[in-house]
Amino acid sequence: MSIYTGRGDDGQTDLRDMSRVSKASPRIEAYGTVDELNALVGTIRPTGHDDVDERLREIQNHLHVVQADFANPDPDEDDPAIRADHVETVEDWIDEYDEELEPLRSFILPTGSERGAQLHHARTVCRRAERRAVALAAEEEINEQAVQYLNRLSDGLFTFGRVVNARDGEPEESPQY
């Protein structure tokens, strides 16, 4: 498989069904931002916490499925797609880590240990990916489970940031108004 083909030199790219679209299309923006998020999550591992690392590895695989889902304008039943159980998995992780954390009493600043702060950064990129997906859904039909997954994942990344910071002994800081 060649890394370069030259097919994108004209500002167009292929979707999964081999149709050609502009690299600036909402579909490309959506799965490109998910790709950015996936790469960012990859820079966070290892966190020094095996359970978090395993979940981040699984999230990277989920994000790859989201990308495939968004890259396919006409999916078949057998094509990769985010499902409700992916969303439920992230919800289970959030619930599990919430038991380990002090209750949230106010907004917190996205800071802390290096890995904790990076997880907060990943949360913001996830929110942008979600906004791109919502924009795509306004123009074309997409798998709504993928949008829901990104919404829940941003909550998950926030919680992961909090748990990594707590385990690393980093106090949470509230904003000053």
Coordinates of C-alpha atoms in Angstrom, one line a residue, residues 9-177:
D9 CA -3.7 17.0 -4.8
D10 CA -6.8 18.7 -6.3
G11 CA -8.4 19.3 -2.9
Q12 CA -10.7 16.3 -3.1
T13 CA -10.6 13.0 -1.2
D14 CA -12.3 9.6 -1.4
L15 CA -15.0 8.5 1.0
R16 CA -15.4 4.8 2.0
D17 CA -17.8 4.3 -1.0
M18 CA -15.2 5.8 -3.3
S19 CA -17.2 8.9 -4.0
R20 CA -15.1 12.1 -4.1
V21 CA -15.7 15.1 -1.9
S22 CA -13.9 18.4 -1.0
K23 CA -11.4 18.1 1.8
A24 CA -13.3 21.0 3.3
S25 CA -16.7 19.2 3.4
P26 CA -18.5 18.8 6.8
R27 CA -18.0 15.1 6.6
I28 CA -14.2 15.4 6.3
E29 CA -14.2 18.1 9.0
A30 CA -16.1 15.7 11.3
Y31 CA -13.9 12.6 10.8
G32 CA -10.7 14.7 10.6
T33 CA -11.4 16.2 14.0
V34 CA -12.1 12.7 15.4
D35 CA -8.7 11.7 13.9
E36 CA -7.1 14.6 15.7
L37 CA -8.7 13.5 18.9
N38 CA -7.5 10.0 18.4
A39 CA -3.9 11.2 17.9
L40 CA -4.1 13.4 20.9
V41 CA -5.4 10.5 23.1
G42 CA -2.4 8.5 21.8
T43 CA 0.0 11.1 23.1
I44 CA -1.5 10.7 26.6
R45 CA -0.7 7.1 27.0
P46 CA 0.9 5.9 29.1
T47 CA -0.6 7.8 32.0
G48 CA 1.1 5.7 34.7
H49 CA -2.3 4.2 35.6
D50 CA -2.9 0.8 33.9
D51 CA -6.7 0.9 34.1
V52 CA -6.8 4.4 32.5
D53 CA -4.3 3.3 29.8
E54 CA -6.4 0.3 28.9
R55 CA -9.5 2.4 28.6
L56 CA -7.7 5.0 26.5
R57 CA -6.6 2.2 24.2
E58 CA -10.2 1.0 23.9
I59 CA -11.3 4.6 23.3
Q60 CA -8.8 4.9 20.4
N61 CA -10.3 1.9 18.8
H62 CA -13.8 3.3 19.3
L63 CA -12.6 6.6 17.7
H64 CA -11.3 4.7 14.7
V65 CA -14.8 3.2 14.3
V66 CA -16.3 6.7 14.6
Q67 CA -14.0 7.8 11.8
A68 CA -15.0 4.9 9.6
D69 CA -18.7 5.6 10.4
F70 CA -18.4 9.2 9.4
A71 CA -16.4 8.3 6.3
N72 CA -19.2 6.2 5.0
P73 CA -22.1 8.2 3.5
D74 CA -24.1 5.0 2.7
P75 CA -23.4 2.3 5.3
D76 CA -24.4 -1.3 5.0
E77 CA -25.4 -3.4 8.0
D78 CA -22.0 -5.0 8.2
D79 CA -20.0 -1.7 8.1
P80 CA -18.2 -0.4 11.2
A81 CA -20.5 1.7 13.3
I82 CA -20.7 3.0 16.8
R83 CA -23.5 1.4 18.8
A84 CA -25.4 2.1 22.0
D85 CA -23.2 -0.4 23.9
H86 CA -20.1 1.8 23.1
V87 CA -21.9 4.7 24.8
E88 CA -22.9 2.5 27.7
T89 CA -19.3 1.4 28.1
V90 CA -18.1 5.0 28.5
E91 CA -21.0 5.7 31.0
D92 CA -19.9 2.6 33.0
W93 CA -16.3 4.0 33.2
I94 CA -17.6 7.4 34.3
D95 CA -19.7 5.9 37.0
E96 CA -16.9 3.7 38.2
Y97 CA -14.4 6.6 38.4
D98 CA -17.0 9.0 40.0
E99 CA -17.0 6.6 43.0
E100 CA -13.3 7.3 43.4
L101 CA -13.6 11.1 43.2
E102 CA -14.8 13.8 45.6
P103 CA -18.1 15.2 44.4
L104 CA -17.8 18.1 42.1
R105 CA -18.9 21.3 43.8
S106 CA -18.0 23.9 41.2
F107 CA -16.4 24.3 37.8
I108 CA -12.7 23.4 37.8
L109 CA -9.8 24.7 35.8
P110 CA -8.4 22.3 33.1
T111 CA -5.0 21.8 34.8
G112 CA -3.1 19.4 37.1
S113 CA -0.5 16.8 36.3
E114 CA 0.8 16.6 32.8
R115 CA -1.4 13.7 31.9
G116 CA -4.4 15.1 33.7
A117 CA -4.1 18.4 31.9
Q118 CA -3.7 16.5 28.6
L119 CA -6.9 14.7 29.3
H120 CA -8.7 18.0 29.8
H121 CA -7.3 19.2 26.5
A122 CA -8.5 16.0 24.8
R123 CA -12.0 16.7 26.3
T124 CA -12.0 20.1 24.5
V125 CA -11.0 18.5 21.2
C126 CA -13.7 15.9 21.7
R127 CA -16.3 18.7 22.1
R128 CA -15.1 20.2 18.8
A129 CA -15.4 16.8 17.1
E130 CA -18.9 16.6 18.5
R131 CA -19.7 20.1 17.1
R132 CA -18.4 19.0 13.7
A133 CA -20.5 15.9 13.9
V134 CA -23.6 17.9 14.7
A135 CA -22.9 20.3 11.8
L136 CA -22.6 17.2 9.5
A137 CA -25.9 15.8 10.8
A138 CA -27.6 19.1 9.9
E139 CA -26.6 18.5 6.3
E140 CA -26.5 14.7 5.9
E141 CA -27.9 11.6 7.6
I142 CA -25.3 10.1 10.0
N143 CA -25.3 7.6 12.8
E144 CA -26.7 9.5 15.7
Q145 CA -25.1 7.0 18.1
A146 CA -21.7 8.4 17.0
V147 CA -22.7 11.9 18.0
Q148 CA -24.0 10.6 21.4
Y149 CA -20.7 8.7 21.8
L150 CA -18.7 11.9 21.3
N151 CA -20.9 13.7 23.8
R152 CA -20.4 11.0 26.4
L153 CA -16.7 10.6 25.7
S154 CA -16.1 14.3 26.4
D155 CA -17.7 13.6 29.9
G156 CA -15.5 10.6 30.2
L157 CA -12.3 12.4 29.3
F158 CA -13.2 15.1 31.9
T159 CA -13.6 12.3 34.5
F160 CA -10.4 10.6 33.5
G161 CA -8.6 13.9 33.9
R162 CA -10.0 14.3 37.4
V163 CA -9.1 10.8 38.4
V164 CA -5.6 11.0 37.0
N165 CA -5.1 14.3 38.8
A166 CA -6.5 12.9 42.1
R167 CA -4.2 9.8 41.9
D168 CA -1.2 12.0 41.1
G169 CA -2.0 14.2 44.2
E170 CA -2.9 17.3 42.1
P171 CA -5.6 19.4 43.8
E172 CA -8.5 20.7 41.7
E173 CA -8.6 24.5 41.2
S174 CA -11.8 26.4 40.9
P175 CA -12.0 29.5 38.7
Q176 CA -12.1 32.9 40.4
Y177 CA -14.9 35.2 39.4

